[in-house]
Coordinates of C-alpha atoms and ligand atoms in Angstrom, one line a residue:
M23 CA 0.0 0.0 0.0
K24 CA 1.2 3.5 -0.8
I25 CA 1.2 6.2 1.8
D26 CA 1.2 9.8 0.7
V27 CA 1.3 12.9 2.8
R28 CA -0.2 16.2 1.7
F29 CA 1.2 19.2 3.4
D30 CA -1.0 21.8 1.8
P31 CA -4.8 21.1 2.0
F32 CA -5.7 24.3 0.2
E33 CA -4.4 22.9 -3.1
L34 CA -6.8 19.9 -2.8
D35 CA -10.3 19.7 -4.0
E36 CA -13.2 17.4 -3.1
L37 CA -13.2 15.7 -6.5
E38 CA -9.6 14.7 -6.2
L39 CA -10.3 13.2 -2.8
R40 CA -13.5 11.3 -3.8
G41 CA -13.2 7.6 -3.2
K42 CA -9.8 7.8 -1.5
N43 CA -8.7 6.6 1.9
I44 CA -7.8 9.6 4.0
V45 CA -6.6 10.6 7.5
V46 CA -7.1 14.3 8.2
V47 CA -4.5 15.5 10.8
D48 CA -5.0 18.8 12.6
V49 CA -3.2 18.3 15.9
L50 CA -3.7 21.9 17.0
R51 CA -6.5 21.6 17.5
A52 CA -9.4 20.3 15.4
S53 CA -8.5 16.6 15.3
T54 CA -7.6 16.6 19.0
T55 CA -10.9 18.4 20.0
I56 CA -13.0 16.0 17.9
A57 CA -11.3 13.0 19.6
V58 CA -12.1 14.5 23.0
A59 CA -15.7 15.4 22.1
L60 CA -16.5 11.9 20.8
N61 CA -14.8 10.3 23.7
N62 CA -16.9 12.4 26.0
G63 CA -20.1 11.2 24.4
A64 CA -20.9 13.7 21.6
R65 CA -23.2 11.9 19.2
E66 CA -21.6 13.2 16.0
I67 CA -19.5 15.9 14.5
I68 CA -20.6 17.7 11.4
P69 CA -17.6 19.4 9.8
V70 CA -18.4 22.4 7.6
E71 CA -16.2 24.7 5.5
S72 CA -17.7 28.1 6.4
I73 CA -19.5 29.9 9.2
E74 CA -22.4 30.6 6.7
N75 CA -22.8 26.9 6.1
A76 CA -22.7 26.2 9.9
V77 CA -25.5 28.7 10.5
K78 CA -27.5 27.4 7.5
I79 CA -27.2 23.7 8.6
S80 CA -28.0 24.4 12.2
G81 CA -30.9 26.7 11.2
S82 CA -33.7 24.3 12.2
L83 CA -31.6 22.0 14.2
F84 CA -30.0 24.5 16.5
G85 CA -31.2 24.0 20.0
D86 CA -31.1 21.4 22.7
V87 CA -29.5 18.6 20.7
T88 CA -27.3 20.6 18.4
L89 CA -24.3 22.8 19.3
R90 CA -22.1 24.9 17.1
G91 CA -18.4 24.7 17.8
G92 CA -15.4 26.3 16.2
E93 CA -13.0 29.1 15.9
R94 CA -11.6 32.0 13.9
N95 CA -8.1 33.1 14.9
G96 CA -8.3 30.5 17.7
K97 CA -11.3 32.2 19.4
T98 CA -14.9 31.2 19.6
I99 CA -17.0 32.4 16.7
Q100 CA -19.7 34.9 17.6
G101 CA -23.0 33.1 18.2
F102 CA -21.4 29.7 18.6
N103 CA -21.8 27.6 21.8
L104 CA -18.2 26.3 21.9
G105 CA -14.8 27.3 20.6
N106 CA -12.1 24.8 19.6
S107 CA -10.5 24.1 22.9
P108 CA -10.7 20.4 23.9
L109 CA -11.3 21.6 27.5
E110 CA -14.7 22.9 26.5
Y111 CA -15.9 19.6 25.2
T112 CA -16.7 18.0 28.5
E113 CA -19.2 15.2 29.0
A114 CA -21.6 17.5 30.7
T115 CA -21.6 19.8 27.7
V116 CA -21.4 17.4 24.7
K117 CA -23.0 14.1 25.7
G118 CA -25.6 13.1 23.2
K119 CA -25.1 16.3 21.1
S120 CA -24.6 16.8 17.4
I121 CA -21.8 19.4 16.9
I122 CA -21.7 21.5 13.8
F123 CA -18.0 22.1 13.7
C124 CA -16.3 25.0 11.8
T125 CA -12.6 25.8 12.1
T126 CA -10.2 27.7 10.0
N127 CA -8.3 24.7 8.6
G128 CA -9.2 21.3 10.1
S129 CA -12.9 21.3 9.4
V130 CA -12.3 22.6 5.9
A131 CA -10.0 19.6 5.1
M132 CA -12.6 17.3 6.6
Y133 CA -15.4 18.8 4.6
K134 CA -13.3 18.5 1.4
S135 CA -12.8 14.8 2.3
R136 CA -16.5 14.0 2.8
F137 CA -16.7 11.8 -0.4
A138 CA -13.7 9.7 0.7
Q139 CA -14.1 5.9 0.8
N140 CA -12.7 5.9 4.3
L141 CA -11.9 9.0 6.4
A142 CA -10.4 8.9 9.9
I143 CA -9.5 11.9 12.1
G144 CA -5.9 11.6 13.4
A145 CA -3.9 13.3 16.1
F146 CA -1.2 12.3 18.6
V147 CA -4.0 11.6 21.1
N148 CA -5.3 8.6 19.0
I149 CA -2.3 7.8 16.8
S150 CA -2.2 4.1 17.5
K151 CA -5.8 3.7 16.6
V152 CA -5.2 5.5 13.3
I153 CA -2.3 3.2 12.5
E154 CA -4.3 0.1 13.3
F155 CA -7.1 1.4 11.0
I156 CA -4.6 2.0 8.1
K157 CA -3.2 -1.5 8.6
E158 CA -6.7 -3.0 8.7
I159 CA -7.9 -1.3 5.5
R160 CA -4.6 -2.1 3.7
Q161 CA -5.1 0.1 0.7
D162 CA -3.4 3.3 -0.4
F163 CA -3.8 6.2 2.1
H164 CA -3.5 9.9 1.9
L165 CA -2.5 11.7 5.2
I166 CA -3.7 15.2 4.9
C167 CA -2.1 17.8 7.1
A168 CA -4.7 20.5 7.7
G169 CA -2.0 23.1 7.9
R170 CA -2.2 26.7 8.8
A171 CA -3.5 29.2 6.4
N172 CA -1.4 32.4 6.8
A173 CA 0.4 35.0 4.7
F174 CA 3.5 32.9 4.3
S175 CA 2.7 29.3 3.8
N176 CA 0.1 26.7 4.7
F177 CA 2.6 24.3 6.1
S178 CA 2.2 23.1 9.7
L179 CA 5.1 21.4 11.4
E180 CA 3.0 19.7 14.1
D181 CA 0.7 18.1 11.6
S182 CA 3.6 17.0 9.4
V183 CA 5.4 15.5 12.4
C184 CA 2.2 13.6 13.3
A185 CA 1.9 12.3 9.7
G186 CA 5.6 11.4 9.9
M187 CA 5.0 9.4 13.1
I188 CA 2.3 7.4 11.4
V189 CA 4.6 6.7 8.4
H190 CA 7.5 5.8 10.7
R191 CA 5.5 3.3 12.7
L192 CA 3.9 1.7 9.6
S193 CA 7.4 1.4 8.1
A194 CA 8.7 -0.3 11.2
D195 CA 6.1 -3.1 10.9
K196 CA 7.6 -5.7 8.7
A197 CA 4.2 -7.3 8.1
V198 CA 3.1 -4.2 6.1
A199 CA 4.2 -3.9 2.5
L200 CA 4.6 -0.2 2.2
E201 CA 5.4 2.2 -0.6
L202 CA 6.4 5.7 0.5
T203 CA 6.1 8.8 -1.6
D204 CA 8.7 11.5 -1.4
S205 CA 6.3 13.5 0.8
S206 CA 5.8 10.6 3.2
L207 CA 9.6 10.1 3.4
A208 CA 10.0 13.8 4.1
S209 CA 7.4 13.7 6.9
Q210 CA 9.2 10.7 8.4
S211 CA 12.4 12.7 8.4
L212 CA 10.6 15.6 10.2
Y213 CA 9.3 13.2 12.8
K214 CA 12.8 11.8 13.4
T215 CA 14.1 15.4 13.8
Y216 CA 11.3 16.9 15.9
G217 CA 9.3 14.0 17.4
R218 CA 11.4 13.4 20.5
S219 CA 9.4 15.8 22.6
L220 CA 6.0 16.5 21.1
L221 CA 5.2 19.1 23.7
K222 CA 8.4 21.0 23.1
M223 CA 8.0 20.8 19.3
M224 CA 4.4 22.1 19.5
K225 CA 5.2 24.9 21.9
N226 CA 7.7 26.1 19.3
T227 CA 5.6 26.0 16.2
E228 CA 3.9 29.1 14.8
H229 CA 0.5 27.9 15.8
G230 CA 1.7 26.6 19.2
R231 CA 3.3 30.0 19.9
Y232 CA 0.1 31.8 18.9
L233 CA -2.2 29.5 21.0
T234 CA 0.1 30.1 24.0
E235 CA -0.1 33.8 23.4
I236 CA -3.9 33.8 23.5
G237 CA -4.0 31.6 26.6
F238 CA -4.4 28.0 25.3
L239 CA -1.1 26.4 26.5
E240 CA -3.2 23.7 28.3
D241 CA -4.6 22.7 24.9
I242 CA -1.1 22.1 23.6
K243 CA -0.4 19.8 26.5
I244 CA -3.5 17.8 25.9
A245 CA -2.7 17.5 22.2
A246 CA 0.9 16.3 23.0
A247 CA -0.3 13.4 25.1
E248 CA 0.2 10.4 22.9
D249 CA -2.7 7.8 22.8
S250 CA -4.5 9.6 25.7
Y251 CA -7.8 9.2 23.7
P252 CA -7.5 5.7 22.1
I253 CA -10.6 6.0 19.9
L254 CA -11.2 6.5 16.2
P255 CA -13.4 9.2 14.8
I256 CA -14.4 8.1 11.2
L257 CA -16.7 9.4 8.5
S258 CA -20.1 7.7 8.6
G259 CA -22.5 9.0 6.1
N260 CA -21.9 12.8 6.1
V261 CA -20.9 13.0 9.7
I262 CA -18.0 12.0 11.9
K263 CA -18.7 9.4 14.6
L264 CA -16.8 7.1 16.9
R265 CA -16.0 3.9 15.1
R266 CA -18.4 1.3 16.5
D267 CA -15.8 -0.8 18.4
D268 CA -14.8 2.4 20.2
A269 CA -18.4 3.7 20.8
R270 CA -18.1 3.6 24.6
H271 CA -21.0 6.0 25.0
A272 CA -23.3 4.4 22.5
D273 CA -26.9 4.3 23.8
Ligands
MLT13 C1 -7.9 25.0 12.6 O1 -8.8 24.2 12.2 O2 -7.4 25.9 12.0 C2 -7.4 24.8 14.1 O3 -7.9 23.7 14.7 C3 -7.2 26.1 14.7 C4 -7.3 26.2 16.2 O4 -6.3 26.0 16.9 O5 -8.3 26.4 16.8

């Protein structure tokens, strides 16, 4: 199976991604927050690409069973119930709720991947589950780094290191016949360089520094804790849910 890593999701479109096997990685913070929300009993996450769409979709649904979550510039969007900090997605707040989720990069990459054959949401907090899933599907996979849209580049080091960790661990498994593209080899090399201390690496990235500046250092600590949420969020229909085996809170 071939593993490819995409460092810039903005050059991808939904037609190109249709029918593919995809992992969307947005360590800071969308993927991490989704893992926490589903672990804490959220019914489903509905990723959208714009605030307008979030408002439109939630129109009739908005109320007791539906929440709007997401951010712009790291902060809660006006009129939304929740921001994008995993700390907000407690069991008391999200249990049984559908969450319409709109973030700057992560939910856009997820939305673009909505016609994938298989789509999993990956981060350090659930990395072993993601690797197990890839091994189980045993077909070509695209690891999409959600990146960070800004004036300079869309590249995000923390997402690339996470993709590299996935590639590295898959390559270490002799039972897996793996073909690596140049981008997956590059991500593996980034992991080898920066993956020794995930927290230190993330505190130093552009987005890590920004989140720290606006008061979200705790979120970085949560995101750096490897396998602390051993569950797998996957696309099911048009929404993201806990994979059945992991559905600890299923009714
Ligand atoms: C995003 O999707 O751009 C991020 O998750 C941003 C954030 O840290 O809230």
